[in-house]
XYZ file of C-alpha atoms in Angstrom:
208
model
C -13.958 -31.838 65.844
C -10.638 -30.106 66.469
C -8.302 -32.000 68.814
C -4.722 -31.766 69.975
C -2.724 -34.580 68.409
C 0.636 -36.196 69.042
C 2.119 -38.040 66.056
C 4.969 -40.497 66.581
C 7.260 -42.255 64.151
C 8.414 -45.667 65.396
C 11.832 -46.917 64.240
C 14.642 -44.962 65.916
C 12.037 -42.666 67.443
C 10.288 -44.863 69.998
C 12.715 -47.775 69.587
C 16.453 -47.703 69.057
C 16.708 -49.722 65.814
C 14.810 -50.544 62.638
C 12.158 -53.045 63.661
C 12.059 -54.983 60.397
C 15.787 -55.730 60.619
C 15.418 -56.918 64.210
C 12.760 -59.335 62.968
C 14.960 -60.238 60.014
C 17.851 -61.198 62.299
C 15.506 -63.249 64.468
C 14.138 -65.033 61.388
C 17.601 -66.000 60.194
C 18.406 -67.395 63.640
C 15.138 -69.259 64.219
C 14.246 -70.569 60.765
C 16.811 -72.753 58.921
C 14.761 -72.521 55.730
C 14.989 -68.729 55.873
C 18.769 -68.941 56.213
C 18.989 -71.206 53.200
C 16.768 -68.927 51.148
C 18.732 -65.889 52.240
C 22.129 -67.190 51.196
C 20.770 -68.734 48.004
C 18.567 -65.936 46.738
C 19.065 -62.668 48.585
C 21.953 -61.179 46.640
C 20.504 -62.070 43.199
C 17.222 -60.520 44.380
C 19.104 -57.478 45.615
C 20.728 -56.947 42.205
C 17.309 -57.165 40.547
C 15.877 -54.748 43.092
C 18.528 -52.164 42.289
C 17.516 -52.314 38.624
C 13.793 -51.954 39.379
C 11.889 -48.684 38.703
C 11.546 -48.167 42.475
C 14.652 -49.802 44.039
C 13.788 -48.973 47.657
C 10.316 -50.497 47.348
C 11.647 -53.565 45.532
C 14.274 -54.057 48.243
C 11.648 -53.680 50.975
C 9.515 -56.339 49.293
C 12.495 -58.706 49.359
C 12.973 -58.105 53.074
C 9.257 -58.435 53.806
C 9.191 -61.964 52.450
C 10.249 -62.998 55.970
C 6.685 -62.281 57.147
C 5.632 -65.518 55.497
C 7.336 -67.401 58.356
C 5.059 -65.874 61.023
C 1.493 -66.211 62.225
C -0.323 -63.269 63.813
C 0.368 -64.523 67.322
C 4.100 -64.732 66.530
C 4.127 -61.099 65.437
C 2.183 -60.073 68.536
C 4.764 -61.812 70.732
C 7.571 -60.158 68.774
C 6.216 -56.707 69.662
C 5.068 -57.317 73.228
C 7.708 -59.730 74.478
C 10.818 -58.738 72.543
C 10.769 -55.437 70.707
C 9.214 -53.067 73.229
C 10.766 -54.568 76.394
C 14.248 -54.599 74.852
C 14.399 -51.735 72.373
C 11.943 -49.017 73.469
C 13.348 -45.684 74.646
C 12.362 -45.139 78.278
C 11.670 -41.442 77.818
C 9.648 -42.124 74.688
C 7.358 -44.547 76.506
C 6.979 -42.041 79.339
C 6.141 -39.286 76.849
C 3.417 -41.386 75.224
C 1.766 -42.036 78.585
C 2.174 -38.406 79.689
C 0.528 -37.064 76.548
C -2.339 -39.541 76.789
C -3.016 -38.409 80.334
C -2.908 -34.795 79.100
C -5.704 -35.510 76.630
C -3.782 -35.822 73.369
C -5.080 -38.002 70.551
C -2.118 -40.317 69.848
C -1.254 -41.603 66.378
C 1.651 -43.926 65.603
C 2.546 -43.388 61.931
C 5.454 -45.391 60.579
C 6.916 -47.026 57.498
C 7.170 -50.178 59.609
C 4.855 -53.030 58.709
C 1.311 -52.668 60.007
C 1.078 -56.475 60.410
C 3.106 -56.244 63.614
C 2.980 -52.525 64.389
C -0.713 -52.784 65.286
C 0.171 -54.746 68.432
C 1.934 -51.708 69.888
C -1.559 -50.540 70.883
C -1.711 -53.390 73.406
C 1.251 -51.927 75.307
C 1.034 -48.197 74.621
C -2.149 -46.092 74.576
C -2.209 -45.080 70.912
C -5.590 -44.220 69.433
C -4.534 -45.255 65.947
C -1.647 -47.100 64.299
C -0.783 -46.448 60.653
C 1.934 -48.580 59.094
C 2.895 -49.890 55.690
C 0.187 -52.318 54.566
C 1.264 -55.643 53.125
C -0.224 -58.771 51.622
C 1.655 -62.052 51.231
C 4.934 -60.368 52.151
C 4.619 -57.552 49.605
C 3.828 -53.851 50.050
C 0.120 -53.537 49.265
C -0.014 -49.822 48.474
C 2.811 -47.339 48.978
C 5.510 -47.354 51.612
C 4.086 -45.307 54.500
C 6.594 -42.463 54.558
C 6.920 -38.822 53.496
C 3.762 -37.589 51.711
C 2.118 -41.015 51.888
C 2.225 -40.847 55.676
C 0.387 -37.517 55.602
C -2.186 -38.913 53.166
C -2.868 -41.843 55.503
C -3.192 -39.481 58.452
C -5.608 -37.270 56.541
C -7.696 -40.288 55.528
C -7.931 -41.243 59.196
C -8.945 -37.710 60.185
C -11.637 -37.630 57.511
C -13.021 -41.007 58.575
C -13.216 -39.954 62.218
C -14.399 -36.392 61.584
C -11.347 -34.963 63.346
C -9.212 -31.883 62.741
C -5.686 -31.147 63.995
C -5.299 -28.263 66.436
C -2.093 -27.026 64.828
C -0.966 -24.782 67.674
C -1.475 -27.357 70.428
C -0.321 -30.477 68.575
C 3.096 -32.094 68.366
C 5.050 -34.681 66.372
C 8.126 -36.827 67.021
C 10.607 -38.345 64.567
C 14.276 -39.174 64.253
C 14.406 -38.197 60.574
C 13.313 -34.817 59.232
C 13.948 -35.877 55.637
C 11.515 -38.794 55.852
C 9.029 -37.160 58.210
C 9.159 -33.487 57.274
C 5.624 -33.643 55.827
C 4.223 -35.176 59.036
C 6.111 -32.731 61.233
C 4.652 -29.919 59.166
C 1.155 -30.852 60.340
C 1.858 -29.432 63.813
C 3.551 -26.464 65.438
C 5.568 -28.400 68.046
C 8.146 -30.626 66.329
C 10.667 -32.891 68.040
C 13.687 -34.675 66.562
C 14.985 -37.641 68.547
C 18.682 -38.306 69.209
C 20.193 -36.033 66.573
C 22.950 -33.456 67.007
C 21.319 -31.019 64.620
C 17.725 -30.259 63.704
C 16.101 -27.886 61.226
C 14.830 -24.534 62.396
C 11.544 -24.897 64.207
C 12.369 -28.345 65.605
C 13.490 -29.230 69.113
C 16.027 -31.986 69.826
C 15.260 -34.586 72.481
C 17.735 -37.195 73.709
C 16.100 -40.491 74.647
C 17.798 -43.618 75.983
C 17.029 -47.267 76.731
C-alpha cells in the first residue's frame, strides 16, 4: 500500500542537543560510580577507540556503557519528564501533530539509542521508531545513520507491506551529510536550523 510518509531525525532536529550526551551529563551528576569510572577509564578507552578499525563506533560503545546504570522506567522518565519537556523544538512538535492529523505515516529514524527513543511514541504520535539497537551497552548491529537508516526503513516498509508516496512524502533532518540517504527517499526535504542547505532542500528555523 502506497502512503504519504514523514520521516524525522531526532537529535538537533526535534530536540536542540544530542540526547545521549544529555543522558551522559545526567549520569555523571547522579551516579558517583559513573563519575569514578569516567575519570579513571574514559581517556584510556578513548585512545583505544581512536585506534580501532571503526573509531566512531568504538567511541559510541564507550559512551553507551552509561546505559548500564538505568532500568527501562528510568529511560522512560528521561524521555517523558526531562528530554522532551526541556529540549524539544516547539515548531517541531507542532509539525509532528499537524502531519499526523493530515494523514501522514510518521517514522522517527535516528542514530540515537532505541532503548530510550522508543518512549517518544508515548508523547508524540509516531507510527514507528527506529533507533540504534544495543545490548548490554554496546551497539548490537550498525549505528543507525546514513545508508543503515534507509535499510532499517526499508525493512519496516517490507514488514508492513507499505510503499512511500515519493511526491507526497517529506523528511526532516539537521544534517544532510548524515541523512542524505533518508532525505532522498522523498521529494519534500527539510533541513532544520542551518544557514545553508543543498539544492532541493528547504530550511526551517525551529526554537524551544
